[in-house]
PDB file of C-alpha atoms in Angstrom:
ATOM      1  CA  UNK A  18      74.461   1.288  80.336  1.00 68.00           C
ATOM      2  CA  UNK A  19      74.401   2.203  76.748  1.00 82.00           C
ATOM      3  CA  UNK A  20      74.370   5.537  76.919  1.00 82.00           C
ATOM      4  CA  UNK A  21      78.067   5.373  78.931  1.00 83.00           C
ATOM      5  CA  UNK A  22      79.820   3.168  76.672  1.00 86.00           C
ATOM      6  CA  UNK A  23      78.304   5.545  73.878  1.00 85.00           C
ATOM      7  CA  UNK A  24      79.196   8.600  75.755  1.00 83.00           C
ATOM      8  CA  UNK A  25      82.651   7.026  76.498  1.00 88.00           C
ATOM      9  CA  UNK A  26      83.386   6.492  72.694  1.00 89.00           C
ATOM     10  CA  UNK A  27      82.943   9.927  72.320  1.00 83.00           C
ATOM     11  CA  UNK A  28      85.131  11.285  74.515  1.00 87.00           C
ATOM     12  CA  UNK A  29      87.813   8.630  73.526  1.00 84.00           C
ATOM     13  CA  UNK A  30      87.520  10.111  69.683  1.00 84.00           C
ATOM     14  CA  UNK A  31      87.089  13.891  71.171  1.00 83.00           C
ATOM     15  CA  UNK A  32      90.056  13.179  72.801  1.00 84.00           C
ATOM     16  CA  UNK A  33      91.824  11.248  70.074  1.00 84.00           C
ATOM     17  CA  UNK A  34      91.051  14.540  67.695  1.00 85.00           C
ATOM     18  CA  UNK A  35      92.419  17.013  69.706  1.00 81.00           C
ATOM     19  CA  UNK A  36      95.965  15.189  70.425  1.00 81.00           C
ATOM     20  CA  UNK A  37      95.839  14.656  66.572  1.00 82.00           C
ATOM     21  CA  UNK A  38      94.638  17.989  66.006  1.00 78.00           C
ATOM     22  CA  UNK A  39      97.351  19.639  68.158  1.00 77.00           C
ATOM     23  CA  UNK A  40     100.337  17.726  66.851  1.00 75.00           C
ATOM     24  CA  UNK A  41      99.220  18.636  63.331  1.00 74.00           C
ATOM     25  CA  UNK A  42      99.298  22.335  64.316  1.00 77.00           C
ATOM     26  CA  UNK A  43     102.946  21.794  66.301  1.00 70.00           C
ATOM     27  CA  UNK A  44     104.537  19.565  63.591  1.00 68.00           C
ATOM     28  CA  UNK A  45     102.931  21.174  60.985  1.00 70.00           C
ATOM     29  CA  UNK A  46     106.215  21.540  58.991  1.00 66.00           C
ATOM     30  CA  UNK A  47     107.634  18.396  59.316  1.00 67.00           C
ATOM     31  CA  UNK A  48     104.152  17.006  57.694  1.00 65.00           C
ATOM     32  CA  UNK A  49     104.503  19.134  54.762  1.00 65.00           C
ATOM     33  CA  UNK A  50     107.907  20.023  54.185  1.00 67.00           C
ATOM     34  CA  UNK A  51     110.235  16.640  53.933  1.00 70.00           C
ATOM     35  CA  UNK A  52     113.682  18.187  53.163  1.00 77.00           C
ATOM     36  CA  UNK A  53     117.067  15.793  52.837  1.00 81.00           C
ATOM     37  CA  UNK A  54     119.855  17.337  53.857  1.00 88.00           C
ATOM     38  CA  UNK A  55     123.253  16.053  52.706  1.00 90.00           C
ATOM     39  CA  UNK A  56     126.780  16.329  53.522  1.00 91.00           C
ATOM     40  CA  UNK A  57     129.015  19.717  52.357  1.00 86.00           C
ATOM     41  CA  UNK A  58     131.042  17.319  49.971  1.00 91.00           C
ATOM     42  CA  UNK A  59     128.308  15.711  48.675  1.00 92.00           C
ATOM     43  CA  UNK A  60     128.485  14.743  44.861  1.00 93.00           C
ATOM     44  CA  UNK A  61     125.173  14.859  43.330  1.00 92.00           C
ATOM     45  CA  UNK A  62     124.640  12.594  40.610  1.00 90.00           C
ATOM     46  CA  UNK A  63     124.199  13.557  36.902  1.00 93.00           C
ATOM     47  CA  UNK A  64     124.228  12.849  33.666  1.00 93.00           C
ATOM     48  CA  UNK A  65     125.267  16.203  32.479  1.00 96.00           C
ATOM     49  CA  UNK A  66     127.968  18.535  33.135  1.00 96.00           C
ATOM     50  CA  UNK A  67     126.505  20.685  36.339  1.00 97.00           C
ATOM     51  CA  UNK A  68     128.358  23.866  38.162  1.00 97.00           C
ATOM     52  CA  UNK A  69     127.751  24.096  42.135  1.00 96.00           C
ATOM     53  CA  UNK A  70     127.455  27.360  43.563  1.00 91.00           C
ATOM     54  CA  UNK A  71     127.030  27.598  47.906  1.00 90.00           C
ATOM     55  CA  UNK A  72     126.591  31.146  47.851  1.00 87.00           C
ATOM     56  CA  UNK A  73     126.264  33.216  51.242  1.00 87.00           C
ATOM     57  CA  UNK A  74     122.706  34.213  51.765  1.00 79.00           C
ATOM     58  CA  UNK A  75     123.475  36.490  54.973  1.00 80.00           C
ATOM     59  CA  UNK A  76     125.370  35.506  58.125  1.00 79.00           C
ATOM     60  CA  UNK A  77     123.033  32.832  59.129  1.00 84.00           C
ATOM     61  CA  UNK A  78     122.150  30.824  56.113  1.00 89.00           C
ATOM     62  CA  UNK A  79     123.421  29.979  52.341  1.00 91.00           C
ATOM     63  CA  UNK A  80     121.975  28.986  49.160  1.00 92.00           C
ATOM     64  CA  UNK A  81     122.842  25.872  47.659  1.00 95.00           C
ATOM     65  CA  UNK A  82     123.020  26.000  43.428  1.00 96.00           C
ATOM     66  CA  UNK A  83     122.903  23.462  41.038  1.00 97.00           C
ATOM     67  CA  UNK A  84     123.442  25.056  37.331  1.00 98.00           C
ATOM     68  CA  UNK A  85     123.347  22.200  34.679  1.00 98.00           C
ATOM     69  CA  UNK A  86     125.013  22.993  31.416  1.00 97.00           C
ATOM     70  CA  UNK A  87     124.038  22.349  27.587  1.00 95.00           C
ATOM     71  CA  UNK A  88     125.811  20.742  25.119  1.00 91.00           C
ATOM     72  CA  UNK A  89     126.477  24.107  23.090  1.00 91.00           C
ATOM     73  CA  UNK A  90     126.505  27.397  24.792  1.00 90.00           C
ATOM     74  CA  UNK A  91     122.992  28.155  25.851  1.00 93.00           C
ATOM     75  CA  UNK A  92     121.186  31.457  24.709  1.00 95.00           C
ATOM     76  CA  UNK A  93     118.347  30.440  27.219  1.00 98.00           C
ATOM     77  CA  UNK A  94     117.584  29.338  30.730  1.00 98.00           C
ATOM     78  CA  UNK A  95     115.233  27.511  32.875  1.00 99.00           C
ATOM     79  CA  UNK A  96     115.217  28.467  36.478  1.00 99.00           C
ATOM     80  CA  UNK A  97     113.711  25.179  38.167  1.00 98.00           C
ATOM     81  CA  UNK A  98     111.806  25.647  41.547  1.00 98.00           C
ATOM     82  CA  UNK A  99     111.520  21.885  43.137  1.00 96.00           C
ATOM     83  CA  UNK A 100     108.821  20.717  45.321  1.00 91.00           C
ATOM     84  CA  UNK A 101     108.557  20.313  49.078  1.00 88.00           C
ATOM     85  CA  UNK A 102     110.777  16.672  49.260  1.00 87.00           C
ATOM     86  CA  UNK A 103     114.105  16.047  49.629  1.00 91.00           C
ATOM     87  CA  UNK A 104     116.724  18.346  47.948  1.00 94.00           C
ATOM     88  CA  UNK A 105     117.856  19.044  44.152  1.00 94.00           C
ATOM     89  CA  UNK A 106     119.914  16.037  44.138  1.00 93.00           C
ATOM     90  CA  UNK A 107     116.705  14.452  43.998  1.00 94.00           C
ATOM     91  CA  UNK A 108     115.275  16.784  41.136  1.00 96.00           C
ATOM     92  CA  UNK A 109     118.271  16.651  39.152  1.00 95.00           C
ATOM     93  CA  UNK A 110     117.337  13.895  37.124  1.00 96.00           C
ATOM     94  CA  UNK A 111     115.032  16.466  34.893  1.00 96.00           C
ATOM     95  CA  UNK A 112     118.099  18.310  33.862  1.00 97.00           C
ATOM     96  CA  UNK A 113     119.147  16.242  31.385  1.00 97.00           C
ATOM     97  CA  UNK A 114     115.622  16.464  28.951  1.00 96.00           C
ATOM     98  CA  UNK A 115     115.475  20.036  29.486  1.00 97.00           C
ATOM     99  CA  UNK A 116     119.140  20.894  28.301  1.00 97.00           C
ATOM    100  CA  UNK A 117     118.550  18.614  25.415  1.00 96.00           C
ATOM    101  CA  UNK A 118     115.864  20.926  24.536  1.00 96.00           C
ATOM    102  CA  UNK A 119     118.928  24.040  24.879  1.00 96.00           C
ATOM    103  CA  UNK A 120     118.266  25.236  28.302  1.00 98.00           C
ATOM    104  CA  UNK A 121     120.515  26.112  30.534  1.00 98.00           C
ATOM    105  CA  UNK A 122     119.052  24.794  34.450  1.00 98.00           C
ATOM    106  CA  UNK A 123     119.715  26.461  37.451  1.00 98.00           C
ATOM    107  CA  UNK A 124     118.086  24.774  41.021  1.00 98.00           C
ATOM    108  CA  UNK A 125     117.970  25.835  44.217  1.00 95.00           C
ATOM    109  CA  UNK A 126     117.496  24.210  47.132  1.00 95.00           C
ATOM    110  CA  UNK A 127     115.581  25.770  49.776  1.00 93.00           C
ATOM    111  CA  UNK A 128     116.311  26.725  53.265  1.00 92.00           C
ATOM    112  CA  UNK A 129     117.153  23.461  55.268  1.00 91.00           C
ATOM    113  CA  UNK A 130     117.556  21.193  52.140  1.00 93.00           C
ATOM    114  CA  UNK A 131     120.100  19.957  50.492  1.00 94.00           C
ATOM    115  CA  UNK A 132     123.024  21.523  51.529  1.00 96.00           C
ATOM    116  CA  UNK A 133     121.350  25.488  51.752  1.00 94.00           C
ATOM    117  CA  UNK A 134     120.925  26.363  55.537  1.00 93.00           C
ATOM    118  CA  UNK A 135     119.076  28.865  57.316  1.00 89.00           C
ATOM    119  CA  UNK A 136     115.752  29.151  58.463  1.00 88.00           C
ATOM    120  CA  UNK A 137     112.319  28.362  56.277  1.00 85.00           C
ATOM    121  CA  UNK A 138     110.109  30.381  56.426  1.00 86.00           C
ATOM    122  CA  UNK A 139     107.387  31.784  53.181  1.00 87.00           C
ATOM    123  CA  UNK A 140     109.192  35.174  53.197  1.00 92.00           C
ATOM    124  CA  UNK A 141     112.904  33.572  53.282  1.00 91.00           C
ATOM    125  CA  UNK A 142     111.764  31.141  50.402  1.00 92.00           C
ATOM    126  CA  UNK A 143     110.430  34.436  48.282  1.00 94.00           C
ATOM    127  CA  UNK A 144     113.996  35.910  49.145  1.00 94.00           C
ATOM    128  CA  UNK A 145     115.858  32.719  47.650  1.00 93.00           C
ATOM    129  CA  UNK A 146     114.018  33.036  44.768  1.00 96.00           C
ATOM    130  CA  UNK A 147     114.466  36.896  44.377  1.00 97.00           C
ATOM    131  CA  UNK A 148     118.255  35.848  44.408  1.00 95.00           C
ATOM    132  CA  UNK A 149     117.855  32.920  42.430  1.00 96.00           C
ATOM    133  CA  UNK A 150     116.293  34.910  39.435  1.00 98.00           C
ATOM    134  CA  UNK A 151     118.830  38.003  39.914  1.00 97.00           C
ATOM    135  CA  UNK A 152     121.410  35.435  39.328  1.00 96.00           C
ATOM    136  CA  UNK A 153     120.121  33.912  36.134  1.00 98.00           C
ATOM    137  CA  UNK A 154     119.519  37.139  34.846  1.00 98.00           C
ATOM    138  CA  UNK A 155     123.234  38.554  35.337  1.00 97.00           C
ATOM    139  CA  UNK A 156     124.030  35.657  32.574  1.00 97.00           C
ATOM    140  CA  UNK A 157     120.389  35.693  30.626  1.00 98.00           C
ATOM    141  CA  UNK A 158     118.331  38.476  29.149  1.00 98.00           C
ATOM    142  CA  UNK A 159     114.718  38.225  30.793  1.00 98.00           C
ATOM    143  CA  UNK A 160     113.338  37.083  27.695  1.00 98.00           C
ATOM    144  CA  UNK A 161     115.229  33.899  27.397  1.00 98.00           C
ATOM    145  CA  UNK A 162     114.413  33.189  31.100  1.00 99.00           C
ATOM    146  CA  UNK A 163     111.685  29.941  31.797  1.00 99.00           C
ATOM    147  CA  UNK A 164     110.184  30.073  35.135  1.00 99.00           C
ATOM    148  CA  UNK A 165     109.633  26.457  36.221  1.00 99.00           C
ATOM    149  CA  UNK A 166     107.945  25.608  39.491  1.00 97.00           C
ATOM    150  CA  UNK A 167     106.941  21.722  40.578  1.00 96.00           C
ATOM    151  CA  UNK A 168     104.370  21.456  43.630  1.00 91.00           C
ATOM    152  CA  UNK A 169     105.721  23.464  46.257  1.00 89.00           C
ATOM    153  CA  UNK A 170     107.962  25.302  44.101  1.00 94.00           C
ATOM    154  CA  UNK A 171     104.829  26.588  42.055  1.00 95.00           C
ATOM    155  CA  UNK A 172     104.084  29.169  44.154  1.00 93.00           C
ATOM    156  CA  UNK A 173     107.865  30.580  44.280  1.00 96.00           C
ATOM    157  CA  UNK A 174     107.852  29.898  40.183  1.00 98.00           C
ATOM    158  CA  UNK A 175     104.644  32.150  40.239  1.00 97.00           C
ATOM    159  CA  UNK A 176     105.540  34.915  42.089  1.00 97.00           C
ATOM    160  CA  UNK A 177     108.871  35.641  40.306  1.00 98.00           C
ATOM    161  CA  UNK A 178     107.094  35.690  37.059  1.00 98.00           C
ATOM    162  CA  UNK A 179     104.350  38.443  38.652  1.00 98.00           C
ATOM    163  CA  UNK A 180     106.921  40.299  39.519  1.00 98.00           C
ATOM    164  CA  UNK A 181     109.790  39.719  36.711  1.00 98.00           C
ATOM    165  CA  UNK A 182     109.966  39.535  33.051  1.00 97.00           C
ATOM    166  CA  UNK A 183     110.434  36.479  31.969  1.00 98.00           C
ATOM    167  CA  UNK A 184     110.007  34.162  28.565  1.00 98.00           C
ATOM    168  CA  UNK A 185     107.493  32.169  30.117  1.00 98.00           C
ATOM    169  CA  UNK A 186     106.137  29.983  33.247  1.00 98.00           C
ATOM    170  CA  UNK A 187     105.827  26.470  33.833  1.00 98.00           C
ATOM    171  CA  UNK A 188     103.425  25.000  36.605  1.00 97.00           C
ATOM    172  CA  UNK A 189     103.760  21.498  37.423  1.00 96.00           C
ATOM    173  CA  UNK A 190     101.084  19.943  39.922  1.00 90.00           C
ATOM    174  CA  UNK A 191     100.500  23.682  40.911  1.00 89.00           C
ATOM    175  CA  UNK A 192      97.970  24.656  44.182  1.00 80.00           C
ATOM    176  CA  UNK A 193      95.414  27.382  44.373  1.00 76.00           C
ATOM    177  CA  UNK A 194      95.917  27.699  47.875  1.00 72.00           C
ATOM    178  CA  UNK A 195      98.344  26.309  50.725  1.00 66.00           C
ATOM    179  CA  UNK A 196      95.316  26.176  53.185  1.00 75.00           C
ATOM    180  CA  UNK A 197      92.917  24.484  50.591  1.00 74.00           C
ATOM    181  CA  UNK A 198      95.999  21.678  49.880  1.00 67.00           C
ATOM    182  CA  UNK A 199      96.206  21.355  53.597  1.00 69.00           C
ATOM    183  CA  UNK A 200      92.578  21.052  53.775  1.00 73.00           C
ATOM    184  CA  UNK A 201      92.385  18.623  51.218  1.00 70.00           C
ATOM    185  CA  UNK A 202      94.655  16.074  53.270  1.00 70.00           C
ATOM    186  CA  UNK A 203      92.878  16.666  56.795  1.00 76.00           C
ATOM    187  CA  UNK A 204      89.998  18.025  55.818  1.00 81.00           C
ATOM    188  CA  UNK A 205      88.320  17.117  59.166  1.00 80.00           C
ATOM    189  CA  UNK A 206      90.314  19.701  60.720  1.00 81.00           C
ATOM    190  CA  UNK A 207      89.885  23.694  60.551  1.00 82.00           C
ATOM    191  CA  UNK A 208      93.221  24.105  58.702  1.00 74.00           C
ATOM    192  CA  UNK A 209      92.808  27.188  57.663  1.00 75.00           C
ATOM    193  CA  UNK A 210      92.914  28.641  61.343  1.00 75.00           C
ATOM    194  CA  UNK A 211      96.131  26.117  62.266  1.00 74.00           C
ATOM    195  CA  UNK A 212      98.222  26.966  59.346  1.00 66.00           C
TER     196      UNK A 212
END
């Protein structure tokens, strides 16, 4: 008699971890990306002066642009990578201290955020960011460029400085890996073969 209700338990929790198991793998995205989209005449809120740029990305999608100006002309610029919630609307609220400290700041808001559309996906966010920097650097020379990257936007901040000239880079609550984060959140799960 003890044996079933023992051997019952453990097919309840068997069973219990492989529904949870398989709607982490299917939902995967909506666990660990949280984007807000908002309206196309959305005002974001700011302290500072800001410029908004929706510029076409290809025929499916668009990048959304928030570039917050400085007092006096700015001779420098931070290019600000957000993490994996909400939009830059959200984000915007660090403008302020780093144009006090005469940076120009330029955000983007990733694919499905915000008010940028198109798909998400790792490649499309490295594409963003190739565009992103391309359009700083039209206006800045490389060596008045900061690369800034919060969380998620780390990894985007990181990559454009590999692969750019730039005055320096800025990792805020950076990961090592995307499968070790994930891991550390569910690590009873083999996350690194779901992901």
């Amino acid at each position: 008699m003890k044996k079933k209700i023992i051997f019952r338990w453990v097919k309840v929790i068997l069973l219990v971890y492989g529904i949870v198991g398989i709607a982490l793998y299917y939902l995967q995205d909506k666990v660990f990306f949280r984007p807000e989209k908002v309206e196309w005449d959305h005002k974001y809120a700011s302290e500072i002066p800001y410029e908004e740029f929706n510029l076409p990305f290809d025929t499916n999608a668009n990048m959304n642009v928030l570039r917050f100006y400085t007092k006096q002309p700015a001779t420098k610029a931070i290019i600000y990578f957000h993490g994996n919630k909400k939009n830059i609307g959200w984000y915007a609220k660090y403008a302020p201290g780093l144009a006090a400290a005469g940076y120009e700041v330029w955000m983007i808001d990733y694919p499905g955020y915000g008010k940028s559309t198109g798909v998400f996906t790792e490649q499309r966010l490295y594409e963003y960011a190739e565009q992103m920097y391309k359009l700083v650097r039209s206006r800045f020379p490389a060596d008045s460029i900061v690369v800034y990257g919060k969380s998620l936007g780390t990894g985007l901040a990181a990559y454009i400085a590999s692969r750019h000239s730039c005055r320096g880079l800025i990792l805020e609550a950076p990961y090592y890996s995307f499968t070790e984060l994930a891991g550390h959140y569910f690590p009873v799960y083999p996350v690194g073969r779901m992901i």
